[in-house]
Amino acid sequence: MRTISTDTLQIKDSIRELMARYVRHADEKDWEALASLFTPDGTFTPLNVEGKALVKMEGRQQIAETIRRSVGTATAIHHLFSYEIDVPGEGQAKGVFSMEDYLLRPDTEPLPPAANGHIPAFRSLHGYGHYHGDYELRDGVWYIKKLIQTRIKLDFTF
């Protein structure tokens, strides 16, 4: 039987809480709070189901602004499910979280242009996939250093 230290368990719990805050801020459309969960030089790269990057956001300001423009006034619902978290070294963690999200634009809102030709202009999006994250401890606080959102399936209405 493998023994896990309480320090490792506390780190894993801190990463789960960090990602829970991430999806809550996304649902509340608090883009500055969401971006503050990243290191100042953190990156976020969502991929389509073919594994192509839709965009690579670098730094808190670009993360907040890009997501703000992308989501607009859509109702956003994000859920995290199963997770795997490894602690390879001091002040470092890596994790994979199963995720599901739903974006629903109001009928009165014009559809935005397609995203880089990879995502069509949609009325609603229901997606499934994973968040793959690298996490870093800075001054006693855990942050997202790198986040990649992979997709298994995307369903749209137009």
PDB file of C-alpha atoms in Angstrom:
ATOM      1  CA  MET A   1       0.000   0.000   0.000  1.00  0.00           C
ATOM      2  CA  ARG A   2       1.286   3.442  -0.933  1.00  0.00           C
ATOM      3  CA  THR A   3       1.355   6.097   1.767  1.00  0.00           C
ATOM      4  CA  ILE A   4       0.618   9.719   0.842  1.00  0.00           C
ATOM      5  CA  SER A   5       1.859  12.515   3.086  1.00  0.00           C
ATOM      6  CA  THR A   6      -0.530  15.049   4.533  1.00  0.00           C
ATOM      7  CA  ASP A   7       1.468  17.749   2.708  1.00  0.00           C
ATOM      8  CA  THR A   8       0.686  16.095  -0.630  1.00  0.00           C
ATOM      9  CA  LEU A   9      -2.985  15.758   0.309  1.00  0.00           C
ATOM     10  CA  GLN A  10      -3.111  19.449   1.267  1.00  0.00           C
ATOM     11  CA  ILE A  11      -1.525  20.413  -2.065  1.00  0.00           C
ATOM     12  CA  LYS A  12      -4.056  18.311  -3.979  1.00  0.00           C
ATOM     13  CA  ASP A  13      -6.887  19.900  -2.028  1.00  0.00           C
ATOM     14  CA  SER A  14      -5.496  23.380  -2.765  1.00  0.00           C
ATOM     15  CA  ILE A  15      -5.396  22.597  -6.505  1.00  0.00           C
ATOM     16  CA  ARG A  16      -8.990  21.298  -6.426  1.00  0.00           C
ATOM     17  CA  GLU A  17     -10.078  24.522  -4.706  1.00  0.00           C
ATOM     18  CA  LEU A  18      -8.133  26.607  -7.241  1.00  0.00           C
ATOM     19  CA  MET A  19      -9.912  24.922 -10.151  1.00  0.00           C
ATOM     20  CA  ALA A  20     -13.272  25.205  -8.369  1.00  0.00           C
ATOM     21  CA  ARG A  21     -12.697  28.966  -8.115  1.00  0.00           C
ATOM     22  CA  TYR A  22     -11.760  29.020 -11.806  1.00  0.00           C
ATOM     23  CA  VAL A  23     -15.098  27.527 -12.915  1.00  0.00           C
ATOM     24  CA  ARG A  24     -17.079  29.640 -10.432  1.00  0.00           C
ATOM     25  CA  HIS A  25     -15.462  32.849 -11.717  1.00  0.00           C
ATOM     26  CA  ALA A  26     -16.188  31.676 -15.284  1.00  0.00           C
ATOM     27  CA  ASP A  27     -19.869  31.120 -14.452  1.00  0.00           C
ATOM     28  CA  GLU A  28     -20.069  34.501 -12.692  1.00  0.00           C
ATOM     29  CA  LYS A  29     -18.256  36.179 -15.623  1.00  0.00           C
ATOM     30  CA  ASP A  30     -15.736  37.689 -13.221  1.00  0.00           C
ATOM     31  CA  TRP A  31     -12.927  37.667 -15.766  1.00  0.00           C
ATOM     32  CA  GLU A  32     -10.437  39.641 -13.674  1.00  0.00           C
ATOM     33  CA  ALA A  33     -10.870  37.256 -10.739  1.00  0.00           C
ATOM     34  CA  LEU A  34     -10.515  34.299 -13.106  1.00  0.00           C
ATOM     35  CA  ALA A  35      -7.342  35.755 -14.648  1.00  0.00           C
ATOM     36  CA  SER A  36      -5.913  36.455 -11.169  1.00  0.00           C
ATOM     37  CA  LEU A  37      -5.794  32.682 -10.605  1.00  0.00           C
ATOM     38  CA  PHE A  38      -3.012  32.499 -13.217  1.00  0.00           C
ATOM     39  CA  THR A  39       0.613  33.457 -12.667  1.00  0.00           C
ATOM     40  CA  PRO A  40       1.346  36.875 -14.241  1.00  0.00           C
ATOM     41  CA  ASP A  41       2.928  35.034 -17.197  1.00  0.00           C
ATOM     42  CA  GLY A  42       0.394  32.195 -17.187  1.00  0.00           C
ATOM     43  CA  THR A  43      -1.080  30.771 -20.374  1.00  0.00           C
ATOM     44  CA  PHE A  44      -4.466  29.367 -21.371  1.00  0.00           C
ATOM     45  CA  THR A  45      -4.927  27.461 -24.625  1.00  0.00           C
ATOM     46  CA  PRO A  46      -8.316  25.990 -25.563  1.00  0.00           C
ATOM     47  CA  LEU A  47      -8.235  23.339 -28.294  1.00  0.00           C
ATOM     48  CA  ASN A  48     -10.953  22.101 -30.629  1.00  0.00           C
ATOM     49  CA  VAL A  49     -11.842  18.405 -30.931  1.00  0.00           C
ATOM     50  CA  GLU A  50      -9.134  17.949 -33.572  1.00  0.00           C
ATOM     51  CA  GLY A  51      -6.544  19.223 -31.087  1.00  0.00           C
ATOM     52  CA  LYS A  52      -5.921  22.531 -32.872  1.00  0.00           C
ATOM     53  CA  ALA A  53      -5.406  25.606 -30.710  1.00  0.00           C
ATOM     54  CA  LEU A  54      -8.271  28.077 -31.015  1.00  0.00           C
ATOM     55  CA  VAL A  55      -6.129  30.763 -29.414  1.00  0.00           C
ATOM     56  CA  LYS A  56      -3.200  30.945 -26.991  1.00  0.00           C
ATOM     57  CA  MET A  57      -3.699  33.534 -24.288  1.00  0.00           C
ATOM     58  CA  GLU A  58      -0.632  34.782 -22.432  1.00  0.00           C
ATOM     59  CA  GLY A  59      -0.741  36.851 -19.255  1.00  0.00           C
ATOM     60  CA  ARG A  60      -3.629  37.812 -17.028  1.00  0.00           C
ATOM     61  CA  GLN A  61      -4.841  40.777 -19.069  1.00  0.00           C
ATOM     62  CA  GLN A  62      -5.014  38.853 -22.340  1.00  0.00           C
ATOM     63  CA  ILE A  63      -6.739  35.929 -20.620  1.00  0.00           C
ATOM     64  CA  ALA A  64      -9.421  38.200 -19.116  1.00  0.00           C
ATOM     65  CA  GLU A  65     -10.021  40.202 -22.312  1.00  0.00           C
ATOM     66  CA  THR A  66     -10.080  37.233 -24.688  1.00  0.00           C
ATOM     67  CA  ILE A  67     -12.523  35.235 -22.575  1.00  0.00           C
ATOM     68  CA  ARG A  68     -14.700  38.321 -22.001  1.00  0.00           C
ATOM     69  CA  ARG A  69     -15.008  38.851 -25.769  1.00  0.00           C
ATOM     70  CA  SER A  70     -15.548  35.163 -26.462  1.00  0.00           C
ATOM     71  CA  VAL A  71     -18.315  34.578 -23.904  1.00  0.00           C
ATOM     72  CA  GLY A  72     -20.042  37.955 -24.201  1.00  0.00           C
ATOM     73  CA  THR A  73     -23.459  37.896 -22.560  1.00  0.00           C
ATOM     74  CA  ALA A  74     -23.872  34.116 -22.846  1.00  0.00           C
ATOM     75  CA  THR A  75     -24.970  32.187 -19.801  1.00  0.00           C
ATOM     76  CA  ALA A  76     -21.971  30.071 -18.823  1.00  0.00           C
ATOM     77  CA  ILE A  77     -22.148  26.806 -16.886  1.00  0.00           C
ATOM     78  CA  HIS A  78     -18.968  24.887 -16.039  1.00  0.00           C
ATOM     79  CA  HIS A  79     -18.556  21.623 -14.147  1.00  0.00           C
ATOM     80  CA  LEU A  80     -15.480  19.697 -13.056  1.00  0.00           C
ATOM     81  CA  PHE A  81     -15.615  15.989 -12.344  1.00  0.00           C
ATOM     82  CA  SER A  82     -12.855  13.415 -11.947  1.00  0.00           C
ATOM     83  CA  TYR A  83      -9.335  14.648 -11.397  1.00  0.00           C
ATOM     84  CA  GLU A  84      -5.757  13.436 -11.256  1.00  0.00           C
ATOM     85  CA  ILE A  85      -3.150  15.553  -9.473  1.00  0.00           C
ATOM     86  CA  ASP A  86       0.564  14.832  -9.281  1.00  0.00           C
ATOM     87  CA  VAL A  87       3.093  16.698  -7.155  1.00  0.00           C
ATOM     88  CA  PRO A  88       6.421  16.200  -8.985  1.00  0.00           C
ATOM     89  CA  GLY A  89       8.432  18.669  -6.920  1.00  0.00           C
ATOM     90  CA  GLU A  90       8.312  21.364  -4.303  1.00  0.00           C
ATOM     91  CA  GLY A  91       6.018  24.212  -5.345  1.00  0.00           C
ATOM     92  CA  GLN A  92       4.856  22.367  -8.463  1.00  0.00           C
ATOM     93  CA  ALA A  93       1.781  20.344  -9.334  1.00  0.00           C
ATOM     94  CA  LYS A  94       0.213  18.939 -12.477  1.00  0.00           C
ATOM     95  CA  GLY A  95      -3.425  18.054 -12.888  1.00  0.00           C
ATOM     96  CA  VAL A  96      -6.069  16.798 -15.275  1.00  0.00           C
ATOM     97  CA  PHE A  97      -9.734  17.579 -14.592  1.00  0.00           C
ATOM     98  CA  SER A  98     -12.668  16.150 -16.539  1.00  0.00           C
ATOM     99  CA  MET A  99     -14.946  19.008 -17.515  1.00  0.00           C
ATOM    100  CA  GLU A 100     -18.257  19.893 -19.111  1.00  0.00           C
ATOM    101  CA  ASP A 101     -19.383  23.346 -20.133  1.00  0.00           C
ATOM    102  CA  TYR A 102     -22.455  24.944 -21.605  1.00  0.00           C
ATOM    103  CA  LEU A 103     -22.718  28.386 -23.169  1.00  0.00           C
ATOM    104  CA  LEU A 104     -26.117  29.768 -24.151  1.00  0.00           C
ATOM    105  CA  ARG A 105     -26.400  33.100 -25.963  1.00  0.00           C
ATOM    106  CA  PRO A 106     -29.614  35.125 -25.654  1.00  0.00           C
ATOM    107  CA  ASP A 107     -31.869  34.919 -28.734  1.00  0.00           C
ATOM    108  CA  THR A 108     -31.706  38.707 -28.966  1.00  0.00           C
ATOM    109  CA  GLU A 109     -27.911  38.785 -29.268  1.00  0.00           C
ATOM    110  CA  PRO A 110     -26.325  38.665 -32.720  1.00  0.00           C
ATOM    111  CA  LEU A 111     -23.993  35.732 -33.185  1.00  0.00           C
ATOM    112  CA  PRO A 112     -20.296  36.596 -32.984  1.00  0.00           C
ATOM    113  CA  PRO A 113     -17.991  35.653 -35.858  1.00  0.00           C
ATOM    114  CA  ALA A 114     -16.558  32.142 -35.974  1.00  0.00           C
ATOM    115  CA  ALA A 115     -13.466  31.628 -33.806  1.00  0.00           C
ATOM    116  CA  ASN A 116     -10.428  31.328 -36.089  1.00  0.00           C
ATOM    117  CA  GLY A 117     -12.411  29.115 -38.444  1.00  0.00           C
ATOM    118  CA  HIS A 118     -12.320  26.255 -35.915  1.00  0.00           C
ATOM    119  CA  ILE A 119     -15.539  26.978 -34.000  1.00  0.00           C
ATOM    120  CA  PRO A 120     -18.660  28.097 -35.882  1.00  0.00           C
ATOM    121  CA  ALA A 121     -20.786  31.063 -34.796  1.00  0.00           C
ATOM    122  CA  PHE A 122     -23.230  29.370 -32.405  1.00  0.00           C
ATOM    123  CA  ARG A 123     -26.325  30.050 -30.316  1.00  0.00           C
ATOM    124  CA  SER A 124     -25.356  27.391 -27.762  1.00  0.00           C
ATOM    125  CA  LEU A 125     -22.331  25.202 -27.125  1.00  0.00           C
ATOM    126  CA  HIS A 126     -22.271  22.072 -24.981  1.00  0.00           C
ATOM    127  CA  GLY A 127     -18.753  20.754 -24.571  1.00  0.00           C
ATOM    128  CA  TYR A 128     -16.949  17.882 -22.935  1.00  0.00           C
ATOM    129  CA  GLY A 129     -13.248  17.460 -22.327  1.00  0.00           C
ATOM    130  CA  HIS A 130     -10.416  18.003 -19.880  1.00  0.00           C
ATOM    131  CA  TYR A 131      -8.382  20.780 -18.346  1.00  0.00           C
ATOM    132  CA  HIS A 132      -4.662  19.914 -18.256  1.00  0.00           C
ATOM    133  CA  GLY A 133      -2.880  22.228 -15.841  1.00  0.00           C
ATOM    134  CA  ASP A 134       0.546  23.067 -14.541  1.00  0.00           C
ATOM    135  CA  TYR A 135       0.337  24.759 -11.143  1.00  0.00           C
ATOM    136  CA  GLU A 136       2.915  26.760  -9.240  1.00  0.00           C
ATOM    137  CA  LEU A 137       3.216  27.857  -5.622  1.00  0.00           C
ATOM    138  CA  ARG A 138       4.250  31.506  -5.252  1.00  0.00           C
ATOM    139  CA  ASP A 139       4.465  33.228  -1.882  1.00  0.00           C
ATOM    140  CA  GLY A 140       2.309  30.544  -0.293  1.00  0.00           C
ATOM    141  CA  VAL A 141      -0.468  30.734  -2.928  1.00  0.00           C
ATOM    142  CA  TRP A 142      -1.152  28.222  -5.709  1.00  0.00           C
ATOM    143  CA  TYR A 143      -1.620  29.616  -9.231  1.00  0.00           C
ATOM    144  CA  ILE A 144      -2.280  28.212 -12.678  1.00  0.00           C
ATOM    145  CA  LYS A 145       0.937  28.431 -14.714  1.00  0.00           C
ATOM    146  CA  LYS A 146      -0.390  26.746 -17.854  1.00  0.00           C
ATOM    147  CA  LEU A 147      -3.885  25.520 -18.696  1.00  0.00           C
ATOM    148  CA  ILE A 148      -4.820  23.594 -21.827  1.00  0.00           C
ATOM    149  CA  GLN A 149      -8.461  22.750 -22.468  1.00  0.00           C
ATOM    150  CA  THR A 150      -8.855  19.645 -24.625  1.00  0.00           C
ATOM    151  CA  ARG A 151     -12.157  18.635 -26.186  1.00  0.00           C
ATOM    152  CA  ILE A 152     -13.709  15.224 -26.695  1.00  0.00           C
ATOM    153  CA  LYS A 153     -17.012  16.472 -28.073  1.00  0.00           C
ATOM    154  CA  LEU A 154     -18.691  19.770 -28.915  1.00  0.00           C
ATOM    155  CA  ASP A 155     -22.418  20.094 -29.663  1.00  0.00           C
ATOM    156  CA  PHE A 156     -23.813  23.314 -31.137  1.00  0.00           C
ATOM    157  CA  THR A 157     -27.126  24.954 -31.916  1.00  0.00           C
ATOM    158  CA  PHE A 158     -27.255  27.797 -34.415  1.00  0.00           C
TER     159      PHE A 158
END
